[in-house]
Amino acid sequence: MRTGLLGGTFDPPHTGHLILAEHARVELELDRVLFVPNSISPFKTTRHISDADIRAEMVQLAVSDNPHFSTELFEISRQGVSYTVDTLRHLTAKHPADEFILLMGADTFTDFPHWKDPDVVVSLAQLAVGVRPGSTHDFSSHQYKNNAIFLHTPLIDISSSSIRRRVREGKSIQYLVPWAVKIFIESTGLYRE
């Protein structure tokens, strides 16, 4: 089975995440895409992040209407700082027949050489890098360019931080997040403070 992995903080998950995952699923002929919310990102330790259980619930709500999407909660269940290499080791042991494709954006790929054990990561999964129209990224000398497939993705200018800001400011987030996530955010009062 060809399995795409999309990891992140997902605070909150938004339409851009879903569009990237669906675009990759179709273009790369993936059987499924697993959304992997992290417990603690090694790259986002300086800002307040919503509780892992809340983020996991929002991801499950976000992917619930796509039969090709599901949620993998390994990083949340093991707690602590989440490293992709540990998740890939777990998943390849759990699903040895699967071929894993790690989905990421161009900015993330730029930082990939600084991840924990990137050589092990590329031995366990193919990298698929989403590049937006008009991107100025030049990966011609990137250390891992030969381990990556580059996908031209639709331009979706949505970020979790802009959604949190809009909620704080009392602005609409309709169509920026899936309906179920919007209802969850509104009913729990998440991001209002």
CSV table of C-alpha atoms in Angstrom, one decimal:
chain,number,residue,atom,x,y,z
A,1,MET,CA,0.0,0.0,0.0
A,2,ARG,CA,1.3,3.5,-0.9
A,3,THR,CA,0.8,5.6,2.2
A,4,GLY,CA,1.3,9.3,2.4
A,5,LEU,CA,2.2,10.9,5.7
A,6,LEU,CA,1.4,14.5,6.5
A,7,GLY,CA,2.7,15.5,9.9
A,8,GLY,CA,2.3,18.8,11.7
A,9,THR,CA,1.0,20.7,14.7
A,10,PHE,CA,-2.4,21.2,13.1
A,11,ASP,CA,-3.4,24.0,15.5
A,12,PRO,CA,-5.9,24.1,13.8
A,13,PRO,CA,-6.0,21.8,10.7
A,14,HIS,CA,-7.2,23.8,7.7
A,15,THR,CA,-8.4,23.5,4.2
A,16,GLY,CA,-4.8,24.0,2.9
A,17,HIS,CA,-3.7,20.8,4.7
A,18,LEU,CA,-6.6,18.9,3.1
A,19,ILE,CA,-6.0,20.3,-0.4
A,20,LEU,CA,-2.2,19.4,-0.2
A,21,ALA,CA,-3.0,15.9,1.0
A,22,GLU,CA,-5.7,15.3,-1.7
A,23,HIS,CA,-3.5,16.8,-4.4
A,24,ALA,CA,-0.6,14.5,-3.4
A,25,ARG,CA,-2.9,11.5,-3.1
A,26,VAL,CA,-4.1,11.9,-6.7
A,27,GLU,CA,-0.8,12.9,-8.2
A,28,LEU,CA,1.3,10.3,-6.4
A,29,GLU,CA,-1.4,7.6,-6.7
A,30,LEU,CA,-1.5,7.1,-2.9
A,31,ASP,CA,-3.9,4.6,-1.4
A,32,ARG,CA,-4.2,6.6,1.7
A,33,VAL,CA,-2.9,9.7,3.6
A,34,LEU,CA,-2.2,9.5,7.3
A,35,PHE,CA,-2.4,12.8,9.1
A,36,VAL,CA,0.1,12.7,12.0
A,37,PRO,CA,-0.4,15.4,14.7
A,38,ASN,CA,2.7,15.9,16.7
A,39,SER,CA,2.9,15.9,20.5
A,40,ILE,CA,5.5,18.6,20.7
A,41,SER,CA,7.2,19.9,17.6
A,42,PRO,CA,11.0,20.3,17.9
A,43,PHE,CA,10.6,23.5,15.9
A,44,LYS,CA,7.7,25.2,17.8
A,45,THR,CA,8.8,25.1,21.4
A,46,THR,CA,8.5,28.9,22.0
A,47,ARG,CA,4.8,29.4,21.5
A,48,HIS,CA,1.7,28.1,23.2
A,49,ILE,CA,0.2,25.2,21.4
A,50,SER,CA,-3.2,23.8,22.1
A,51,ASP,CA,-3.3,20.5,24.0
A,52,ALA,CA,-2.5,17.5,21.9
A,53,ASP,CA,-5.8,15.8,22.5
A,54,ILE,CA,-7.7,18.9,21.2
A,55,ARG,CA,-5.5,19.0,18.1
A,56,ALA,CA,-6.0,15.3,17.5
A,57,GLU,CA,-9.8,15.7,17.8
A,58,MET,CA,-9.7,18.5,15.3
A,59,VAL,CA,-7.6,16.5,12.8
A,60,GLN,CA,-10.1,13.5,13.2
A,61,LEU,CA,-13.0,15.9,12.5
A,62,ALA,CA,-11.1,17.4,9.5
A,63,VAL,CA,-10.4,14.1,7.8
A,64,SER,CA,-13.6,12.3,8.7
A,65,ASP,CA,-15.4,12.8,5.3
A,66,ASN,CA,-12.6,11.5,3.1
A,67,PRO,CA,-12.3,7.7,2.9
A,68,HIS,CA,-8.6,8.0,1.9
A,69,PHE,CA,-7.6,10.1,4.9
A,70,SER,CA,-7.2,9.0,8.5
A,71,THR,CA,-5.3,10.0,11.6
A,72,GLU,CA,-2.2,8.4,13.1
A,73,LEU,CA,-1.8,9.3,16.8
A,74,PHE,CA,1.5,7.6,17.5
A,75,GLU,CA,3.3,10.9,18.2
A,76,ILE,CA,0.6,12.1,20.6
A,77,SER,CA,0.4,8.7,22.4
A,78,ARG,CA,4.1,8.5,23.0
A,79,GLN,CA,4.2,12.2,24.2
A,80,GLY,CA,7.4,14.3,24.4
A,81,VAL,CA,9.1,15.9,21.4
A,82,SER,CA,8.0,14.3,18.1
A,83,TYR,CA,10.6,13.3,15.6
A,84,THR,CA,9.6,12.0,12.2
A,85,VAL,CA,12.4,9.4,12.2
A,86,ASP,CA,10.8,7.8,15.3
A,87,THR,CA,7.3,7.8,13.7
A,88,LEU,CA,8.7,6.2,10.5
A,89,ARG,CA,10.4,3.5,12.5
A,90,HIS,CA,7.2,2.8,14.3
A,91,LEU,CA,5.1,2.8,11.1
A,92,THR,CA,7.5,0.7,9.0
A,93,ALA,CA,7.5,-1.9,11.8
A,94,LYS,CA,3.7,-1.8,12.1
A,95,HIS,CA,3.1,-1.9,8.3
A,96,PRO,CA,6.2,-3.5,6.8
A,97,ALA,CA,4.5,-4.0,3.4
A,98,ASP,CA,3.6,-0.3,3.0
A,99,GLU,CA,5.6,2.2,0.9
A,100,PHE,CA,5.7,5.5,2.8
A,101,ILE,CA,5.8,8.9,1.2
A,102,LEU,CA,6.5,11.8,3.5
A,103,LEU,CA,4.6,14.9,2.4
A,104,MET,CA,6.0,18.4,3.1
A,105,GLY,CA,6.1,21.9,1.9
A,106,ALA,CA,9.0,23.6,0.3
A,107,ASP,CA,9.9,25.6,3.5
A,108,THR,CA,10.0,22.4,5.5
A,109,PHE,CA,12.2,20.7,2.8
A,110,THR,CA,14.6,23.6,3.1
A,111,ASP,CA,15.1,22.8,6.8
A,112,PHE,CA,15.1,19.0,6.3
A,113,PRO,CA,18.9,18.6,6.6
A,114,HIS,CA,18.6,19.9,10.2
A,115,TRP,CA,16.1,17.3,11.2
A,116,LYS,CA,17.0,14.4,13.5
A,117,ASP,CA,18.5,11.6,11.4
A,118,PRO,CA,17.5,12.8,8.0
A,119,ASP,CA,19.5,10.0,6.3
A,120,VAL,CA,17.4,7.4,8.2
A,121,VAL,CA,14.2,9.3,7.3
A,122,VAL,CA,15.0,9.0,3.5
A,123,SER,CA,15.9,5.4,4.0
A,124,LEU,CA,12.4,4.7,5.4
A,125,ALA,CA,10.3,7.0,3.2
A,126,GLN,CA,10.3,8.8,-0.1
A,127,LEU,CA,10.0,12.6,0.2
A,128,ALA,CA,7.3,14.5,-1.7
A,129,VAL,CA,7.7,18.3,-1.6
A,130,GLY,CA,4.8,20.5,-2.5
A,131,VAL,CA,6.0,23.6,-4.4
A,132,ARG,CA,3.5,26.5,-4.8
A,133,PRO,CA,3.2,28.5,-8.0
A,134,GLY,CA,5.6,31.4,-8.1
A,135,SER,CA,7.9,29.8,-5.5
A,136,THR,CA,11.4,31.1,-5.5
A,137,HIS,CA,12.9,28.0,-3.8
A,138,ASP,CA,15.9,26.6,-5.7
A,139,PHE,CA,16.7,23.1,-4.6
A,140,SER,CA,19.3,22.4,-7.3
A,141,SER,CA,22.1,22.1,-4.7
A,142,HIS,CA,19.9,20.7,-1.9
A,143,GLN,CA,21.6,17.8,-0.2
A,144,TYR,CA,18.4,15.6,-0.4
A,145,LYS,CA,17.1,16.7,-3.9
A,146,ASN,CA,17.6,13.2,-5.3
A,147,ASN,CA,15.4,11.7,-2.5
A,148,ALA,CA,12.5,14.0,-3.3
A,149,ILE,CA,9.6,14.2,-5.7
A,150,PHE,CA,8.6,17.7,-6.4
A,151,LEU,CA,4.8,18.4,-6.8
A,152,HIS,CA,3.4,21.6,-8.2
A,153,THR,CA,0.6,22.3,-5.7
A,154,PRO,CA,-2.2,24.8,-5.9
A,155,LEU,CA,-1.6,28.1,-4.2
A,156,ILE,CA,-3.6,28.1,-1.0
A,157,ASP,CA,-2.6,30.9,1.2
A,158,ILE,CA,-4.0,29.7,4.5
A,159,SER,CA,-2.0,29.3,7.7
A,160,SER,CA,-3.0,28.0,11.2
A,161,SER,CA,-1.6,31.2,12.7
A,162,SER,CA,-3.8,33.4,10.6
A,163,ILE,CA,-6.8,31.3,11.5
A,164,ARG,CA,-6.0,31.7,15.2
A,165,ARG,CA,-5.6,35.4,14.8
A,166,ARG,CA,-9.0,35.7,12.9
A,167,VAL,CA,-10.7,33.8,15.8
A,168,ARG,CA,-9.1,36.2,18.4
A,169,GLU,CA,-10.3,39.2,16.3
A,170,GLY,CA,-13.8,37.8,16.0
A,171,LYS,CA,-13.6,37.3,12.2
A,172,SER,CA,-15.1,34.5,10.2
A,173,ILE,CA,-13.0,31.3,9.5
A,174,GLN,CA,-15.7,29.8,7.3
A,175,TYR,CA,-14.2,27.9,4.4
A,176,LEU,CA,-10.7,28.3,5.8
A,177,VAL,CA,-11.3,25.2,8.0
A,178,PRO,CA,-13.6,22.2,7.5
A,179,TRP,CA,-17.1,22.8,8.8
A,180,ALA,CA,-16.7,20.3,11.7
A,181,VAL,CA,-13.5,22.0,12.8
A,182,LYS,CA,-15.2,25.5,12.6
A,183,ILE,CA,-18.0,24.2,14.9
A,184,PHE,CA,-15.5,22.7,17.3
A,185,ILE,CA,-13.5,25.9,17.6
A,186,GLU,CA,-16.6,28.0,18.1
A,187,SER,CA,-18.2,25.6,20.6
A,188,THR,CA,-15.1,25.2,22.7
A,189,GLY,CA,-14.0,28.9,22.6
A,190,LEU,CA,-10.6,27.8,21.3
A,191,TYR,CA,-8.2,30.6,20.3
A,192,ARG,CA,-10.4,33.4,21.7
A,193,GLU,CA,-7.7,34.4,24.2
